[in-house]
Amino acid sequence: MSNSKRRFTGLLIAAMAAAGMQHSAPLMAQVTSAINADTVLSDPDAVGSQIAVTEVADPHQVTSLVMDSEVAPVGFDSCLLPNRASACDQAGDGCSCLAGCDEIGGCDACGCASATAKPAATKAGCADSHKGVFYANDFSYLKDPCNQSECFGDCLKLMPVAGGKLGTLDVGGQLRLRYHHEAGMGRQAGRSGFQDTKNDFLLSRLRVYNNWKINNDVRVYAEGIFADATANSAYIPRPIDRNSADILNLFVDLQLTDNASVRIGRQELLFGSQRVVSPLDWANTRRTFEGVRGTIQVGDWTIDPFFTNLVPVTAFDFDEADYDQSFYGVYASGKGFGGHNTDLYYLGYDNDIQGAPVTTNFELHTFGGRVNGKLANGPLMFDVEGAYQTGKQQGLGLDHRAGFFTAGLGYQFKDVAWKPTLWTYYDYASGNDAGGSFNRYNQLFPLAHKYLGFIDAAARSNISSPNALLTMSPSKKMKLLAWYYYLGADEKGDVIPGVAVPSNQNLVDDDFGNELDLVASYTIGPRSDILFGYSHLWRGDKIIGTNDADFFYSQYTLNF
């Protein structure tokens, strides 16, 4: 790490933490309390567990730019202060009040001074607070005087600034550790995927953010990241493994009217299913952009026009926007087609880098849509998404004509133990037929790891893949996933690009292989979980290699 970036690392983390320094002692007390009494991190009634690779933020929460900045009535001067309702509830029945409670609004705010029934509590509030992008986090449950959630880090949320005259401040973040054992997945000098390679390494990541809601019209958000990899000497780190210290988000939100707002600055983008646009959370470094994004609310529809430039990750230097890579478009989400969740989008991607054809020097325009939901409000579910892609491959001197299509049908077995849900999918993305225009679909900026195999050997390009997904929940805290893929080429005369695992391929076969992914996750507490995963890819005739690919990993995540 360069000296300037090392100094910046300390300043970045210190500046973000300084805002909550006055609360740091109670926070440490809360950590101690959590370890000793297990009351903060393991409330059995406040469990919110998701397998990490399947997590998708609510697009309406993601596009909500400025939340109500009214100062929380609850006092958070100490992380150890119980919420008002529990402090005032003398008998523990939700309706008995100690003397003086009315002065702080405890029992009357819950309506228990005269009620005979116990009020509903929001015990799951803190378990659901953190979203796929942290600028969409929701701590509004802390304003509820009957709130029963008490989670690690809550004392640093909704903190009044200048006594509330300048709004509220949230300070928080995430610590994530993930161990990889990879066999036959390359990343060694002179070795490609599906050759005799073995690598063991630990990925560590720290994210810290400040969310300052000055008022209902103005918000300032900043988020920094430190990502590192500790590995065996032969391992060549992937570009998404390391970022010694940098800025993921740094923007200002302005509410222009009741139904329109604008965001200016560096920002992560997450839309819909993440098949086309994602912050790529699986990566140790995440993905971000720099530019302008608007949000317009029209009835049940949220419309997001944006113009940005990609911010490539440079491990030991400051990340800067690449003005030769512009990403722009309009993404709309709402209710349509029979009241089902519907997305419609246009996405433009201009790459003006004068480098290798296909991977650089092109202009693409993608028109797509997605519809998903339940059929007749029954146990049958569906998910359909597709896009047509046009443009120009300047480096090849060819027009670009391509597309992708995904169709899935699911069934939820509600009256069966472990509540299994079974999905069958078919994923298609066009390949190049070497005649006329260029036809290989460009997958843009997706959460590629989530789809087409967790080994990341196949991108959503030149692919034809029937696959089946089974999820189960043996308990409230445990979730299981099994996903099986057949991976084939749409055009045998074209390669299937890899996501993170390169491979040598022939141009006479279309059988890329078969992959099985297994994941088990366990919720330790409302904001902490651990997961274990194993994947195996049986190589097909198209792959030139000597070994199949094996991937084992374990991951611990703590949000605060």
Short mmCIF file of C-alpha atoms in Angstrom, two decimals, residues 286-551:
data_model
loop_
_atom_site.label_atom_id
_atom_site.label_comp_id
_atom_site.label_asym_id
_atom_site.label_seq_id
_atom_site.Cartn_x
_atom_site.Cartn_y
_atom_site.Cartn_z
CA ARG A 286 -17.86 -4.40 -4.71
CA ARG A 287 -18.61 -2.31 -7.81
CA THR A 288 -19.43 1.39 -7.96
CA PHE A 289 -20.05 4.23 -10.43
CA GLU A 290 -19.81 8.01 -10.48
CA GLY A 291 -22.41 10.35 -11.88
CA VAL A 292 -26.04 11.47 -11.54
CA ARG A 293 -29.20 9.49 -10.83
CA GLY A 294 -32.74 10.72 -10.55
CA THR A 295 -35.78 9.06 -9.03
CA ILE A 296 -39.32 9.89 -10.09
CA GLN A 297 -42.41 8.39 -8.44
CA VAL A 298 -45.42 8.07 -10.77
CA GLY A 299 -48.25 6.23 -9.04
CA ASP A 300 -47.04 2.70 -8.28
CA TRP A 301 -44.02 3.10 -10.56
CA THR A 302 -40.50 4.18 -9.63
CA ILE A 303 -38.47 5.51 -12.56
CA ASP A 304 -34.69 5.93 -12.28
CA PRO A 305 -32.84 7.76 -15.09
CA PHE A 306 -29.05 7.85 -14.62
CA PHE A 307 -25.79 8.75 -16.31
CA THR A 308 -22.59 7.43 -14.74
CA ASN A 309 -19.04 6.29 -15.41
CA LEU A 310 -17.59 3.04 -14.13
CA VAL A 311 -15.08 3.29 -11.28
CA PRO A 312 -12.57 0.43 -11.82
CA VAL A 313 -10.84 -0.96 -8.74
CA THR A 314 -7.11 -0.32 -8.39
CA ALA A 315 -5.78 -2.26 -5.43
CA PHE A 316 -3.15 0.19 -4.17
CA ASP A 317 -4.13 3.51 -5.74
CA PHE A 318 -7.19 5.72 -5.42
CA ASP A 319 -10.07 4.51 -7.55
CA GLU A 320 -11.05 7.08 -10.17
CA ALA A 321 -13.94 7.20 -12.61
CA ASP A 322 -13.06 5.93 -16.09
CA TYR A 323 -14.51 8.51 -18.48
CA ASP A 324 -13.92 6.12 -21.37
CA GLN A 325 -16.58 3.79 -19.89
CA SER A 326 -20.00 5.42 -19.67
CA PHE A 327 -23.02 3.58 -18.29
CA TYR A 328 -26.43 5.23 -18.53
CA GLY A 329 -30.11 4.53 -19.00
CA VAL A 330 -33.57 4.40 -17.44
CA TYR A 331 -34.84 1.68 -15.08
CA ALA A 332 -38.54 1.56 -14.14
CA SER A 333 -40.15 -0.73 -11.54
CA GLY A 334 -43.81 -1.07 -10.63
CA LYS A 335 -46.97 -3.12 -10.88
CA GLY A 336 -48.01 -4.19 -14.34
CA PHE A 337 -49.10 -7.22 -16.37
CA GLY A 338 -51.91 -8.32 -14.10
CA GLY A 339 -50.56 -6.60 -11.01
CA HIS A 340 -47.29 -8.55 -10.99
CA ASN A 341 -43.88 -7.03 -10.22
CA THR A 342 -42.65 -5.53 -13.47
CA ASP A 343 -39.35 -3.97 -14.53
CA LEU A 344 -38.71 -2.17 -17.81
CA TYR A 345 -35.28 -0.82 -18.73
CA TYR A 346 -33.00 0.74 -21.31
CA LEU A 347 -29.27 0.52 -20.55
CA GLY A 348 -26.48 2.09 -22.59
CA TYR A 349 -22.80 1.13 -22.26
CA ASP A 350 -20.08 2.94 -24.21
CA ASN A 351 -16.51 1.64 -23.95
CA ASP A 352 -14.11 3.93 -25.81
CA ILE A 353 -10.90 2.19 -24.71
CA GLN A 354 -8.81 1.36 -27.77
CA GLY A 355 -7.88 -2.16 -26.70
CA ALA A 356 -8.79 -5.73 -27.52
CA PRO A 357 -11.94 -6.06 -29.67
CA VAL A 358 -15.12 -7.37 -28.00
CA THR A 359 -13.84 -6.64 -24.48
CA THR A 360 -13.31 -2.93 -25.29
CA ASN A 361 -14.12 -0.38 -27.99
CA PHE A 362 -17.87 -0.82 -28.41
CA GLU A 363 -21.22 0.96 -28.02
CA LEU A 364 -24.15 -1.12 -26.73
CA HIS A 365 -27.85 -0.44 -26.16
CA THR A 366 -29.90 -2.97 -24.15
CA PHE A 367 -33.71 -2.94 -24.04
CA GLY A 368 -35.23 -5.34 -21.52
CA GLY A 369 -37.90 -6.22 -19.01
CA ARG A 370 -38.81 -8.57 -16.21
CA VAL A 371 -42.07 -9.87 -14.72
CA ASN A 372 -42.25 -12.01 -11.60
CA GLY A 373 -44.75 -13.00 -8.92
CA LYS A 374 -47.29 -15.65 -7.95
CA LEU A 375 -49.85 -17.27 -10.21
CA ALA A 376 -53.38 -16.70 -8.90
CA ASN A 377 -51.86 -15.96 -5.45
CA GLY A 378 -51.18 -19.69 -5.07
CA PRO A 379 -48.05 -21.75 -4.44
CA LEU A 380 -46.90 -21.43 -8.08
CA MET A 381 -44.41 -18.64 -8.79
CA PHE A 382 -42.79 -17.40 -11.97
CA ASP A 383 -39.85 -15.23 -13.03
CA VAL A 384 -39.32 -14.13 -16.64
CA GLU A 385 -36.68 -11.69 -17.87
CA GLY A 386 -35.18 -10.91 -21.26
CA ALA A 387 -33.41 -8.23 -23.27
CA TYR A 388 -32.44 -7.34 -26.82
CA GLN A 389 -29.01 -5.79 -27.32
CA THR A 390 -27.93 -3.71 -30.29
CA GLY A 391 -25.06 -1.38 -31.09
CA LYS A 392 -21.63 -1.37 -32.68
CA GLN A 393 -18.39 -3.30 -32.15
CA GLN A 394 -16.03 -0.57 -33.39
CA GLY A 395 -12.95 -2.68 -32.79
CA LEU A 396 -14.30 -5.38 -35.10
CA GLY A 397 -16.04 -3.06 -37.52
CA LEU A 398 -19.29 -5.00 -37.02
CA ASP A 399 -22.83 -4.27 -35.90
CA HIS A 400 -23.85 -5.84 -32.58
CA ARG A 401 -27.10 -7.87 -32.38
CA ALA A 402 -27.62 -10.10 -29.34
CA GLY A 403 -29.97 -10.96 -26.48
CA PHE A 404 -30.72 -13.01 -23.40
CA PHE A 405 -33.76 -14.72 -21.94
CA THR A 406 -34.54 -16.36 -18.58
CA ALA A 407 -37.73 -18.19 -17.59
CA GLY A 408 -38.38 -19.79 -14.21
CA LEU A 409 -41.29 -21.60 -12.59
CA GLY A 410 -41.34 -22.27 -8.84
CA TYR A 411 -43.50 -24.10 -6.33
CA GLN A 412 -43.58 -23.54 -2.57
CA PHE A 413 -44.53 -26.56 -0.45
CA LYS A 414 -46.11 -24.79 2.53
CA ASP A 415 -47.44 -27.84 4.41
CA VAL A 416 -44.23 -29.86 4.17
CA ALA A 417 -41.46 -30.01 6.77
CA TRP A 418 -38.60 -27.58 6.12
CA LYS A 419 -40.88 -25.64 3.71
CA PRO A 420 -39.02 -26.56 0.50
CA THR A 421 -39.27 -24.34 -2.56
CA LEU A 422 -38.38 -25.79 -5.96
CA TRP A 423 -37.54 -23.70 -9.03
CA THR A 424 -36.79 -24.83 -12.57
CA TYR A 425 -35.13 -22.33 -14.89
CA TYR A 426 -33.91 -22.04 -18.42
CA ASP A 427 -31.18 -19.45 -19.09
CA TYR A 428 -30.21 -18.42 -22.60
CA ALA A 429 -27.80 -15.81 -23.93
CA SER A 430 -26.79 -15.60 -27.56
CA GLY A 431 -23.36 -16.55 -28.87
CA ASN A 432 -21.53 -15.37 -31.95
CA ASP A 433 -22.22 -17.38 -35.11
CA ALA A 434 -19.27 -15.82 -36.98
CA GLY A 435 -21.44 -14.56 -39.81
CA GLY A 436 -22.61 -11.00 -40.38
CA SER A 437 -23.10 -9.00 -37.18
CA PHE A 438 -21.51 -9.85 -33.81
CA ASN A 439 -24.01 -11.85 -31.72
CA ARG A 440 -22.41 -12.64 -28.36
CA TYR A 441 -24.47 -11.03 -25.59
CA ASN A 442 -22.59 -8.67 -23.25
CA GLN A 443 -23.82 -9.27 -19.68
CA LEU A 444 -23.11 -5.66 -18.61
CA PHE A 445 -22.67 -5.30 -14.79
CA PRO A 446 -24.57 -8.15 -13.09
CA LEU A 447 -24.26 -10.14 -9.89
CA ALA A 448 -22.82 -12.88 -12.07
CA HIS A 449 -21.95 -15.10 -9.11
CA LYS A 450 -25.60 -15.54 -8.21
CA TYR A 451 -26.49 -17.21 -11.52
CA LEU A 452 -25.01 -19.93 -13.76
CA GLY A 453 -22.88 -21.57 -11.09
CA PHE A 454 -21.05 -20.35 -8.01
CA ILE A 455 -17.68 -21.47 -9.41
CA ASP A 456 -17.99 -18.52 -11.81
CA ALA A 457 -16.74 -20.39 -14.85
CA ALA A 458 -19.60 -19.30 -17.16
CA ALA A 459 -20.88 -15.80 -17.83
CA ARG A 460 -24.29 -14.90 -19.25
CA SER A 461 -22.88 -14.99 -22.78
CA ASN A 462 -23.18 -17.78 -25.37
CA ILE A 463 -25.03 -19.95 -22.85
CA SER A 464 -27.88 -22.46 -22.93
CA SER A 465 -28.59 -23.76 -19.43
CA PRO A 466 -31.53 -25.66 -17.96
CA ASN A 467 -31.14 -25.65 -14.17
CA ALA A 468 -33.02 -26.45 -10.96
CA LEU A 469 -32.91 -24.72 -7.57
CA LEU A 470 -34.10 -26.17 -4.25
CA THR A 471 -34.19 -24.15 -1.00
CA MET A 472 -35.26 -25.36 2.45
CA SER A 473 -35.42 -24.06 6.03
CA PRO A 474 -34.89 -26.77 8.67
CA SER A 475 -35.32 -24.04 11.32
CA LYS A 476 -35.80 -20.29 11.61
CA LYS A 477 -32.03 -19.89 11.82
CA MET A 478 -30.87 -22.34 9.16
CA LYS A 479 -31.34 -22.28 5.39
CA LEU A 480 -30.18 -24.79 2.78
CA LEU A 481 -29.70 -24.40 -0.95
CA ALA A 482 -28.96 -26.85 -3.77
CA TRP A 483 -28.64 -25.67 -7.38
CA TYR A 484 -27.85 -27.94 -10.34
CA TYR A 485 -26.90 -26.67 -13.81
CA TYR A 486 -26.26 -28.09 -17.22
CA LEU A 487 -23.99 -25.58 -18.98
CA GLY A 488 -23.92 -25.62 -22.77
CA ALA A 489 -22.89 -23.21 -25.51
CA ASP A 490 -25.51 -21.55 -27.67
CA GLU A 491 -22.95 -21.52 -30.49
CA LYS A 492 -20.34 -24.30 -30.40
CA GLY A 493 -18.07 -22.22 -32.63
CA ASP A 494 -17.82 -19.51 -29.93
CA VAL A 495 -16.36 -19.56 -26.42
CA ILE A 496 -18.29 -19.19 -23.16
CA PRO A 497 -16.53 -16.35 -21.31
CA GLY A 498 -15.62 -16.99 -17.69
CA VAL A 499 -16.58 -14.69 -14.83
CA ALA A 500 -13.68 -15.37 -12.46
CA VAL A 501 -12.34 -18.71 -13.75
CA PRO A 502 -10.73 -18.64 -17.22
CA SER A 503 -10.71 -21.79 -19.35
CA ASN A 504 -9.30 -23.05 -22.62
CA GLN A 505 -12.06 -24.21 -24.98
CA ASN A 506 -12.39 -25.86 -28.37
CA LEU A 507 -14.76 -24.56 -31.04
CA VAL A 508 -16.32 -27.88 -32.12
CA ASP A 509 -18.27 -28.92 -28.97
CA ASP A 510 -21.07 -27.26 -27.03
CA ASP A 511 -20.97 -29.32 -23.78
CA PHE A 512 -19.29 -27.04 -21.23
CA GLY A 513 -20.19 -29.20 -18.22
CA ASN A 514 -22.47 -29.76 -15.23
CA GLU A 515 -22.28 -27.95 -11.89
CA LEU A 516 -23.73 -28.64 -8.43
CA ASP A 517 -23.81 -25.88 -5.80
CA LEU A 518 -24.59 -26.55 -2.12
CA VAL A 519 -24.93 -23.83 0.54
CA ALA A 520 -25.90 -23.92 4.22
CA SER A 521 -26.35 -20.70 6.20
CA TYR A 522 -26.97 -20.17 9.91
CA THR A 523 -28.15 -16.99 11.60
CA ILE A 524 -26.06 -16.29 14.69
CA GLY A 525 -27.95 -13.11 15.49
CA PRO A 526 -30.13 -10.51 13.78
CA ARG A 527 -27.09 -8.96 12.13
CA SER A 528 -24.58 -11.78 11.99
CA ASP A 529 -24.52 -15.06 10.09
CA ILE A 530 -22.20 -17.76 8.85
CA LEU A 531 -22.45 -19.86 5.72
CA PHE A 532 -20.67 -22.85 4.20
CA GLY A 533 -20.64 -23.69 0.52
CA TYR A 534 -19.35 -26.41 -1.77
CA SER A 535 -19.45 -26.48 -5.58
CA HIS A 536 -18.21 -29.01 -8.14
CA LEU A 537 -18.11 -28.55 -11.91
CA TRP A 538 -17.75 -31.67 -14.04
CA ARG A 539 -16.00 -30.37 -17.17
CA GLY A 540 -17.54 -31.18 -20.54
CA ASP A 541 -16.00 -31.87 -23.94
CA LYS A 542 -15.79 -28.17 -24.78
CA ILE A 543 -13.28 -27.50 -22.00
CA ILE A 544 -9.63 -28.26 -22.72
CA GLY A 545 -8.21 -29.34 -19.37
CA THR A 546 -7.15 -32.15 -17.06
CA ASN A 547 -9.18 -31.51 -13.91
CA ASP A 548 -12.71 -30.77 -12.77
CA ALA A 549 -13.20 -27.72 -10.55
CA ASP A 550 -13.88 -27.91 -6.79
CA PHE A 551 -14.73 -24.95 -4.58
#
